[in-house]
Amino acid sequence: MGIVLGPNRYGKAETRVVRVRRDGDVHHIRDLNVGISLSGDMDEAHLTGDNAAVLPTDSQKNTVFAFAREHGIGEIEEFALLLARHFTGSQPTIRHARVEVEEYAWSRVPSSSGHSFVRSGTEVRTALVHSEGTGGAESVVSGLKDLVVLNSTGSEFHGFIQDEYTTLQPTRDRILATAVTARWRHRVPGGGGYGASFAAARRCLLEAFAETHSLSLQQTLYQMGRRVLEEREELCEVRLAMPNKHHFLVDLSPFGLDNDNEVFFAADRPYGLIEGTVLDDAAPAAPDAWN
Ligand SMILES: O=c1[nH]c(=O)c2[nH]c(=O)[nH]c2[nH]1
């Protein structure tokens, strides 16, 4: 048996950076979680403990803070690209940078002075960037997670397999609820326009969720991905993961009460997990963009 070093990468995970921009008394805040993962000529670090090729993860973390100060934080895709290109461009031993950013949104406390904020729901905006440095391959994937949505009607589920373990009753009217994780790949990495693109893709997801008369969460998922690609030319692949947040009709007959789709038990686990990719089949495949 020969034992060899396989693929490896390293970096500082989850640097939490908050940037305050002061516009007189009115402040603007950005709240990010940045994950950096670098790879390249790291064999010696693993095989002999020679760290000559290693940029410390501590320096990576410091770079995030320094760039937030120096460059400000624009669209998270741009910030991720800036960091990824910096690491591959400044250190010859680093051949590949992967930078992942989550953004937590804050809105203003109504009628407050300009420095009071309230976290906006659970939804998180995401970006995932890969860069091999100047002239090398790049990819940009934008997205969101924990976008919680619910249709209180317009959802059916029937016609499924019945085996010896099936107890689920077919339904023509149920609640359909999910917490959407969606990511979408940009056709041209570094093409810009990320803010408008994000807002439009998010709107497409919500509209398709609301407008689809659902025969399954799988069908709804496909319609959501499809709508994004139909409306946004700059995007070529959408990946979705949607837990089926089951709402079970409660049997109220022991209490002499009927229940015409009005009272539900919202179960949190187990849940069905529906995942799928919708893509433009003419776009070049880029499996590494999602890693
Ligand atoms: O939309 C659904 N898809 C399924 O695959 C499934 N399975 C299940 O039990 N309920 C549902 N609902």
Coordinates of C-alpha atoms and ligand atoms in Angstrom, one line a residue:
M1 CA 0.0 0.0 0.0
G2 CA 1.3 3.5 -0.9
I3 CA 0.2 6.3 1.2
V4 CA 0.1 9.7 -0.5
L5 CA -1.2 13.2 0.2
G6 CA -4.5 13.8 -1.5
P7 CA -6.3 17.1 -2.2
N8 CA -6.1 19.6 0.5
R9 CA -7.0 23.2 1.3
Y10 CA -6.8 25.5 4.3
G11 CA -8.0 28.9 5.4
K12 CA -9.7 31.0 7.9
A13 CA -13.4 30.1 8.3
E14 CA -16.1 32.4 9.5
T15 CA -14.4 35.8 9.9
R16 CA -17.3 38.0 11.1
V17 CA -16.7 41.5 9.9
V18 CA -19.1 44.4 10.5
R19 CA -18.4 47.6 8.6
V20 CA -20.0 50.9 9.6
R21 CA -20.1 53.7 7.1
R22 CA -20.8 57.1 8.6
D23 CA -22.7 59.5 6.5
G24 CA -22.9 62.3 9.1
D25 CA -25.4 61.1 11.7
V26 CA -26.8 58.5 9.3
H27 CA -24.9 55.3 9.5
H28 CA -24.9 52.3 7.1
I29 CA -23.9 48.8 8.2
R30 CA -22.8 45.7 6.5
D31 CA -22.5 42.4 8.4
L32 CA -20.6 39.6 6.8
N33 CA -19.3 36.1 7.6
V34 CA -16.3 35.4 5.3
G35 CA -14.8 32.0 4.7
I36 CA -11.4 31.6 3.0
S37 CA -10.0 28.4 1.6
L38 CA -6.7 28.4 -0.2
S39 CA -4.8 25.7 -2.0
G40 CA -1.6 25.4 -4.0
D41 CA 2.0 24.3 -3.3
M42 CA 1.2 22.9 0.2
D43 CA 2.7 19.5 -0.1
E44 CA 5.8 20.3 2.1
A45 CA 3.6 21.8 4.8
H46 CA 1.8 18.4 5.1
L47 CA 4.7 16.1 4.4
T48 CA 7.6 17.7 6.3
G49 CA 6.1 20.6 8.3
D50 CA 7.9 23.2 6.2
N51 CA 5.6 26.2 6.3
A52 CA 7.5 28.3 3.7
A53 CA 4.5 28.2 1.3
V54 CA 1.9 28.8 4.0
L55 CA 0.2 32.2 4.4
P56 CA -1.1 32.0 8.0
T57 CA -4.9 31.9 8.4
D58 CA -4.4 34.7 10.9
S59 CA -3.1 36.9 8.1
Q60 CA -6.1 35.9 5.9
K61 CA -8.4 37.1 8.7
N62 CA -6.5 40.3 9.0
T63 CA -6.8 40.9 5.2
V64 CA -10.6 40.7 5.5
F65 CA -10.6 43.5 8.1
A66 CA -8.0 45.6 6.2
F67 CA -9.9 45.3 2.9
A68 CA -13.2 46.2 4.6
R69 CA -11.5 49.4 5.8
E70 CA -9.5 50.2 2.6
H71 CA -12.0 49.2 -0.1
G72 CA -15.3 49.3 1.8
I73 CA -17.8 46.5 1.2
G74 CA -19.7 46.7 -2.0
E75 CA -21.6 43.7 -3.4
I76 CA -20.5 40.6 -1.5
E77 CA -19.5 38.9 -4.8
E78 CA -17.2 41.9 -5.5
F79 CA -15.7 41.7 -2.0
A80 CA -15.2 37.9 -2.4
L81 CA -13.5 38.4 -5.8
L82 CA -11.2 41.1 -4.4
L83 CA -10.0 38.8 -1.6
A84 CA -9.7 35.8 -3.9
R85 CA -7.7 37.6 -6.5
H86 CA -5.5 39.2 -3.8
F87 CA -4.5 35.8 -2.4
T88 CA -3.7 34.2 -5.7
G89 CA -2.1 37.3 -7.1
S90 CA 0.1 38.1 -4.2
Q91 CA 1.5 34.7 -3.2
P92 CA 3.0 32.5 -5.8
T93 CA 2.4 29.4 -3.7
I94 CA -1.3 30.0 -3.6
R95 CA -2.8 28.7 -6.9
H96 CA -6.4 28.7 -6.0
A97 CA -8.7 30.7 -3.7
R98 CA -12.2 29.9 -2.6
V99 CA -14.0 32.7 -0.8
E100 CA -17.5 32.3 0.6
V101 CA -19.5 35.2 2.0
E102 CA -22.7 35.3 3.9
E103 CA -24.4 38.6 4.5
Y104 CA -26.9 39.3 7.3
A105 CA -29.3 42.1 6.5
W106 CA -30.2 44.9 8.9
S107 CA -32.9 47.5 8.4
R108 CA -33.4 50.8 10.2
V109 CA -35.6 51.0 13.3
P110 CA -38.4 53.1 12.0
S111 CA -38.4 56.8 13.1
S112 CA -35.1 56.3 14.9
S113 CA -32.0 58.5 14.5
G114 CA -29.6 57.1 11.9
H115 CA -27.8 54.6 14.0
S116 CA -30.4 52.0 15.2
F117 CA -30.9 48.8 13.3
V118 CA -33.0 45.7 13.5
R119 CA -32.0 42.4 11.9
S120 CA -34.2 41.6 8.9
G121 CA -35.6 38.2 9.4
T122 CA -33.7 34.9 9.0
E123 CA -32.8 35.2 5.3
V124 CA -29.1 35.3 4.4
R125 CA -27.5 36.4 1.1
T126 CA -24.6 34.3 -0.1
A127 CA -21.7 34.4 -2.5
L128 CA -19.1 31.8 -3.5
V129 CA -16.2 32.7 -5.6
H130 CA -13.3 30.7 -7.0
S131 CA -10.2 32.3 -8.5
E132 CA -7.0 30.9 -9.9
G133 CA -5.5 34.4 -10.2
T134 CA -4.8 36.7 -13.2
G135 CA -5.6 34.9 -16.4
G136 CA -6.8 31.8 -14.6
A137 CA -10.3 30.3 -14.2
E138 CA -12.8 32.1 -12.1
S139 CA -16.4 31.4 -11.1
V140 CA -19.1 33.4 -9.2
V141 CA -22.1 31.8 -7.6
S142 CA -24.6 34.0 -5.8
G143 CA -27.5 32.9 -3.7
L144 CA -29.6 33.0 -0.6
K145 CA -30.5 30.7 2.2
D146 CA -33.3 30.5 4.8
L147 CA -35.9 32.3 2.6
V148 CA -38.9 30.9 4.4
V149 CA -42.1 30.8 2.4
L150 CA -45.6 29.3 2.7
N151 CA -48.6 28.7 0.5
S152 CA -51.7 28.1 2.5
T153 CA -53.4 26.5 -0.5
G154 CA -52.7 25.7 -4.1
S155 CA -50.7 22.6 -3.2
E156 CA -51.6 19.0 -3.9
F157 CA -49.7 15.7 -3.5
H158 CA -51.1 12.4 -4.9
G159 CA -50.4 9.7 -7.4
F160 CA -47.2 8.6 -5.5
I161 CA -46.0 5.0 -5.0
Q162 CA -47.9 3.0 -2.5
D163 CA -45.8 0.2 -1.0
E164 CA -46.4 -1.9 2.1
Y165 CA -45.0 1.0 4.3
T166 CA -47.1 3.8 2.8
T167 CA -49.6 5.4 5.2
L168 CA -49.5 9.0 3.7
Q169 CA -53.0 10.0 2.4
P170 CA -53.1 11.7 -1.0
T171 CA -54.1 15.3 -0.7
R172 CA -55.7 17.9 -3.0
D173 CA -55.2 20.8 -0.7
R174 CA -52.3 21.2 1.8
I175 CA -50.0 23.8 3.1
L176 CA -46.7 24.0 1.2
A177 CA -43.9 25.6 3.2
T178 CA -40.1 25.6 2.8
A179 CA -36.9 27.4 3.7
V180 CA -35.3 28.0 0.3
T181 CA -31.6 27.6 -0.2
A182 CA -30.8 28.7 -3.7
R183 CA -27.6 29.4 -5.5
W184 CA -27.1 30.6 -9.0
R185 CA -24.0 30.6 -11.3
H186 CA -23.1 33.7 -13.3
R187 CA -22.4 33.0 -17.0
V188 CA -19.5 35.5 -17.0
P189 CA -17.6 35.6 -13.7
G190 CA -16.7 39.2 -12.6
G191 CA -19.4 40.6 -14.9
G192 CA -20.8 42.9 -12.2
G193 CA -24.4 44.1 -11.6
Y194 CA -24.6 41.7 -8.7
G195 CA -27.0 43.8 -6.6
A196 CA -29.7 44.1 -9.3
S197 CA -29.2 40.5 -10.4
F198 CA -29.7 39.3 -6.8
A199 CA -32.8 41.3 -6.3
A200 CA -34.3 40.0 -9.6
A201 CA -33.4 36.4 -9.0
R202 CA -34.9 36.5 -5.5
R203 CA -38.1 38.1 -7.0
C204 CA -38.3 35.3 -9.6
L205 CA -38.0 32.6 -6.9
L206 CA -40.8 34.2 -4.8
E207 CA -43.1 34.8 -7.8
A208 CA -42.7 31.3 -9.1
F209 CA -43.3 29.8 -5.6
A210 CA -46.5 31.9 -5.3
E211 CA -47.8 31.4 -8.8
T212 CA -47.1 27.7 -9.2
H213 CA -50.1 25.5 -8.5
S214 CA -48.0 22.7 -6.9
L215 CA -48.4 19.0 -7.5
S216 CA -45.2 18.4 -5.5
L217 CA -42.4 20.4 -4.0
Q218 CA -40.2 18.9 -6.8
Q219 CA -42.4 20.5 -9.4
T220 CA -42.3 23.8 -7.5
L221 CA -38.5 23.7 -7.3
Y222 CA -38.2 23.2 -11.0
Q223 CA -40.5 26.1 -11.8
M224 CA -38.5 28.4 -9.4
G225 CA -35.2 27.5 -11.0
R226 CA -36.7 27.8 -14.5
R227 CA -38.1 31.3 -13.8
V228 CA -34.7 32.6 -12.7
L229 CA -33.1 31.3 -15.9
E230 CA -35.9 32.5 -18.2
E231 CA -35.7 36.0 -16.8
R232 CA -32.0 36.4 -16.1
E233 CA -29.7 36.0 -19.0
E234 CA -26.6 36.6 -16.9
L235 CA -27.3 33.4 -15.0
C236 CA -26.9 29.8 -16.4
E237 CA -27.4 27.4 -13.5
V238 CA -29.5 27.3 -10.4
R239 CA -29.2 24.8 -7.6
L240 CA -32.0 24.6 -5.0
A241 CA -32.4 22.8 -1.7
M242 CA -35.9 23.0 -0.2
P243 CA -36.9 21.2 3.0
N244 CA -40.6 20.3 3.0
K245 CA -41.8 21.9 6.2
H246 CA -44.6 19.6 6.9
H247 CA -47.9 20.9 8.2
F248 CA -50.2 18.2 9.4
L249 CA -53.9 18.7 9.8
V250 CA -54.8 18.1 13.4
D251 CA -57.6 15.7 14.2
L252 CA -60.0 17.7 16.4
S253 CA -62.8 15.1 16.3
P254 CA -62.1 13.9 19.9
F255 CA -63.2 17.4 20.9
G256 CA -66.3 17.4 18.8
L257 CA -64.7 19.9 16.4
D258 CA -64.3 19.7 12.6
N259 CA -61.1 20.9 11.0
D260 CA -61.6 22.1 7.4
N261 CA -57.9 22.8 6.7
E262 CA -57.7 25.4 9.4
V263 CA -55.6 24.0 12.3
F264 CA -52.2 22.4 11.6
F265 CA -49.3 21.0 13.5
A266 CA -46.1 22.5 12.2
A267 CA -43.6 19.6 12.5
D268 CA -39.9 20.6 12.5
R269 CA -38.5 17.1 11.9
P270 CA -38.1 14.8 10.1
Y271 CA -38.6 16.7 6.9
G272 CA -38.5 15.8 3.3
L273 CA -35.5 17.4 1.6
I274 CA -36.0 18.2 -2.1
E275 CA -32.9 19.2 -4.0
G276 CA -32.3 19.9 -7.7
T277 CA -30.4 21.7 -10.4
V278 CA -31.9 23.6 -13.2
L279 CA -29.5 24.7 -16.0
D280 CA -29.1 26.1 -19.4
D281 CA -27.8 23.0 -21.2
A282 CA -25.7 25.2 -23.6
A283 CA -23.7 26.6 -20.8
P284 CA -20.3 25.0 -20.1
A285 CA -20.4 22.8 -17.0
A286 CA -18.5 24.1 -14.0
P287 CA -18.8 21.5 -11.2
D288 CA -15.9 23.2 -9.3
A289 CA -17.8 26.4 -9.0
W290 CA -20.0 24.7 -6.4
N291 CA -17.4 23.1 -4.3
Ligands
LIG1 O1 -44.0 17.5 -2.4 C1 -43.7 16.4 -1.9 N1 -42.8 15.6 -2.4 C2 -42.5 14.4 -1.9 O2 -41.6 13.7 -2.5 C3 -43.1 14.0 -0.8 N2 -43.0 12.9 0.0 C4 -43.9 13.1 1.0 O3 -44.1 12.2 2.0 N3 -44.6 14.2 0.9 C5 -44.1 14.8 -0.2 N4 -44.4 16.0 -0.8

